[in-house]
């Protein structure tokens, strides 16, 4: 057996690999499916830790008696099973697709088996950690410190790897590092084990880098569809922390979204760009002497209303709409895009256009998220263009779980306030059916006007409709008669229909593009007139504006409306309307059942010596639930602050784990007295209340600061919170070990069980009730631990 220093290094390295594997797995799921599923990945990992606690509770004597052999074996099994899990998940037998989840009954067992396959490496890694915690409980604080600091370093390791290599290669490297942790703790005097370890290491390295696993995105993702075109080929690939960017060409790829049927020109061949297999746009190409299809879309409405000199294009993607502003004679264009690979595409392909135009128009590219740029805007603009929402044909609600801080009521207000006098704000979307997205945009615009103190909205808002798209243009000054005439002329020339316009006649709305559902126009009128309360109450879909506390713009599902939707569309079709949210429910049910079966039921059936099991169960369950809820809520809150969920998740998880590890180390120096634990739990509850009240406003005020200042502020907030949150668990285990030592793994398993459920539960609460309710639930959990901690002692 290795000495203590090697033991601490081994647990630190293995813990780093566990966290790094989670973050890389999120990126892989984002590539294969439509979402990073961070909550599911975290639940799978915690399921492994909870089940490991159960296993140790049942087989404690056998595992600890032979720990010198068991520990290195577990480290190697974790590395081998990690590499095998990804390979198995890509086999025809296990591969599942979210689009098929509600039309193919085989998808449910595939999803369940996929969860179990990825659960295995986390289970072995957790057994390694748990056995060390059990046999060296006197050094629990040092071990917990090594465990958490190593975990914190794992976040940085994941970011480093994702910035350099493909995510599946990063995954392979992590598996190899897991094997190395086994070498740190192996007893090389046991020759047979040492030889076997070297053989396994060579075999895994050879398999990973000679026969790497082939990752396939869903057949319904844009990238897969593009490759089905004749002569389609990948011409460029670049990996970064924002995902894998792939450029694909095909002579059959022609891009003209929402173009009018009146367009008589040639639609040019385009090269498509995908990020994590999702369509990001096309390489922008503009020919000065040929009519561009963009001139024949509803997206040109703001340029028909005015001649904006300064234009801001938010979340510009590949720069298609930034190029549109340039050919519409804008003199100064700013394009925001957080993904540096897409920003490079904008710069490379729009620079020749700038050089060919007279007057030297200027294009600036800001590598930042749209909301971050708006918060610290250095100037005002004549026109601000928001990204087009949804996709042609709809997305089946797959984006219901994605935060969109630009499309909240606060985000709209920030955009509106960034306009010069007489400035315009344009937002477009594809028409969906049943109609949801245009109505929610309109309710959000009305909320924006209300906050701006504008009462006569009809004079500040116009909207037009084509066969497939709707464009809204809001102005901070009333539209003149000339402007309404320009809108009518624009619509008549391209066979579009005005939908919102001063002096609009009823038959104008449905002249060129007949819309089958006439109720749509009645709903639009009701919203414009300020009579949306009845709509909010009775419409089958959720149409209230999203907020920074609930930034889920694409979440429309209302549970009480499911019977009505089932009657209209059929029971099998309802999930396909809001697939993303329904998948959250399915995964919550799956991980809850697994947690109950693998952790809770065995633990409750286990005969544990000593009393007060209910108090111990409540205490450690409350800690598991509270810690994970705080972690999820901080990830969500800092997504706006740092501009991207991957960066937020990595920063929050790493800082929390390091701070909790330091807290654990400090707790080990405190006397094991109940009053000390009581004071610490009281501080945790107090800190939670402060976060509930002040975190949002503080982040809002400081988001305008430079990135290094925001990192410092975020670090301080998360560190103080996590420092105290890292104390109650190891102190509770030490107290428990002194009085009922046999309950230590049992308590650890209970803690893991609630941690498993907490991640998807936090997402569900956030979507339904907002981040404030999630934080309140976390505070309540720690309050429960505060109340029962005396009974533990």
PDB file of C-alpha atoms in Angstrom, residues 98-99 102 390 395-401 432-437 440 540-543 552-559 562 565 572-586 767:
ATOM      1  CA  UNK A  98     -34.766  11.932 -27.930  1.00  0.00           C
ATOM      2  CA  UNK A  99     -36.956  12.334 -30.996  1.00  0.00           C
ATOM      3  CA  UNK A 102     -42.347   8.855 -27.280  1.00  0.00           C
ATOM      4  CA  UNK A 390     -36.716  28.480 -33.461  1.00  0.00           C
ATOM      5  CA  UNK A 395     -37.862  22.127 -32.806  1.00  0.00           C
ATOM      6  CA  UNK A 396     -40.443  20.046 -30.909  1.00  0.00           C
ATOM      7  CA  UNK A 397     -39.659  21.990 -27.757  1.00  0.00           C
ATOM      8  CA  UNK A 398     -36.139  20.584 -27.507  1.00  0.00           C
ATOM      9  CA  UNK A 399     -34.847  23.956 -26.295  1.00  0.00           C
ATOM     10  CA  UNK A 400     -37.304  24.193 -23.385  1.00  0.00           C
ATOM     11  CA  UNK A 401     -34.500  23.656 -20.848  1.00  0.00           C
ATOM     12  CA  UNK A 432     -45.035  27.320 -35.181  1.00  0.00           C
ATOM     13  CA  UNK A 433     -48.229  25.363 -34.777  1.00  0.00           C
ATOM     14  CA  UNK A 434     -49.947  25.380 -32.370  1.00  0.00           C
ATOM     15  CA  UNK A 435     -48.819  29.010 -32.296  1.00  0.00           C
ATOM     16  CA  UNK A 436     -46.621  29.782 -29.279  1.00  0.00           C
ATOM     17  CA  UNK A 437     -43.376  31.563 -30.089  1.00  0.00           C
ATOM     18  CA  UNK A 440     -44.705  34.910 -26.302  1.00  0.00           C
ATOM     19  CA  UNK A 540     -53.040  25.672 -23.530  1.00  0.00           C
ATOM     20  CA  UNK A 541     -49.449  26.962 -23.538  1.00  0.00           C
ATOM     21  CA  UNK A 542     -47.470  29.103 -21.113  1.00  0.00           C
ATOM     22  CA  UNK A 543     -47.142  32.567 -22.646  1.00  0.00           C
ATOM     23  CA  UNK A 552     -36.664  29.563 -20.144  1.00  0.00           C
ATOM     24  CA  UNK A 553     -38.278  31.321 -23.094  1.00  0.00           C
ATOM     25  CA  UNK A 554     -38.950  28.100 -25.028  1.00  0.00           C
ATOM     26  CA  UNK A 555     -40.776  26.405 -22.147  1.00  0.00           C
ATOM     27  CA  UNK A 556     -44.467  26.503 -23.100  1.00  0.00           C
ATOM     28  CA  UNK A 557     -45.939  23.342 -21.570  1.00  0.00           C
ATOM     29  CA  UNK A 558     -48.720  23.717 -18.988  1.00  0.00           C
ATOM     30  CA  UNK A 559     -49.548  20.482 -17.207  1.00  0.00           C
ATOM     31  CA  UNK A 562     -52.321  18.223 -21.372  1.00  0.00           C
ATOM     32  CA  UNK A 565     -53.925  19.004 -26.087  1.00  0.00           C
ATOM     33  CA  UNK A 572     -48.828  10.409 -28.750  1.00  0.00           C
ATOM     34  CA  UNK A 573     -48.367  13.858 -30.262  1.00  0.00           C
ATOM     35  CA  UNK A 574     -48.435  15.896 -27.031  1.00  0.00           C
ATOM     36  CA  UNK A 575     -44.882  15.018 -25.909  1.00  0.00           C
ATOM     37  CA  UNK A 576     -43.570  15.971 -29.357  1.00  0.00           C
ATOM     38  CA  UNK A 577     -44.890  19.506 -28.869  1.00  0.00           C
ATOM     39  CA  UNK A 578     -42.719  20.078 -25.794  1.00  0.00           C
ATOM     40  CA  UNK A 579     -40.141  17.313 -25.944  1.00  0.00           C
ATOM     41  CA  UNK A 580     -37.378  19.020 -23.946  1.00  0.00           C
ATOM     42  CA  UNK A 581     -39.473  19.544 -20.835  1.00  0.00           C
ATOM     43  CA  UNK A 582     -41.045  16.096 -20.982  1.00  0.00           C
ATOM     44  CA  UNK A 583     -37.563  14.559 -21.237  1.00  0.00           C
ATOM     45  CA  UNK A 584     -36.669  16.357 -17.989  1.00  0.00           C
ATOM     46  CA  UNK A 585     -39.602  14.647 -16.277  1.00  0.00           C
ATOM     47  CA  UNK A 586     -38.627  11.263 -17.713  1.00  0.00           C
ATOM     48  CA  UNK A 767     -38.526  26.033 -14.792  1.00  0.00           C
TER      49      UNK A 767
END
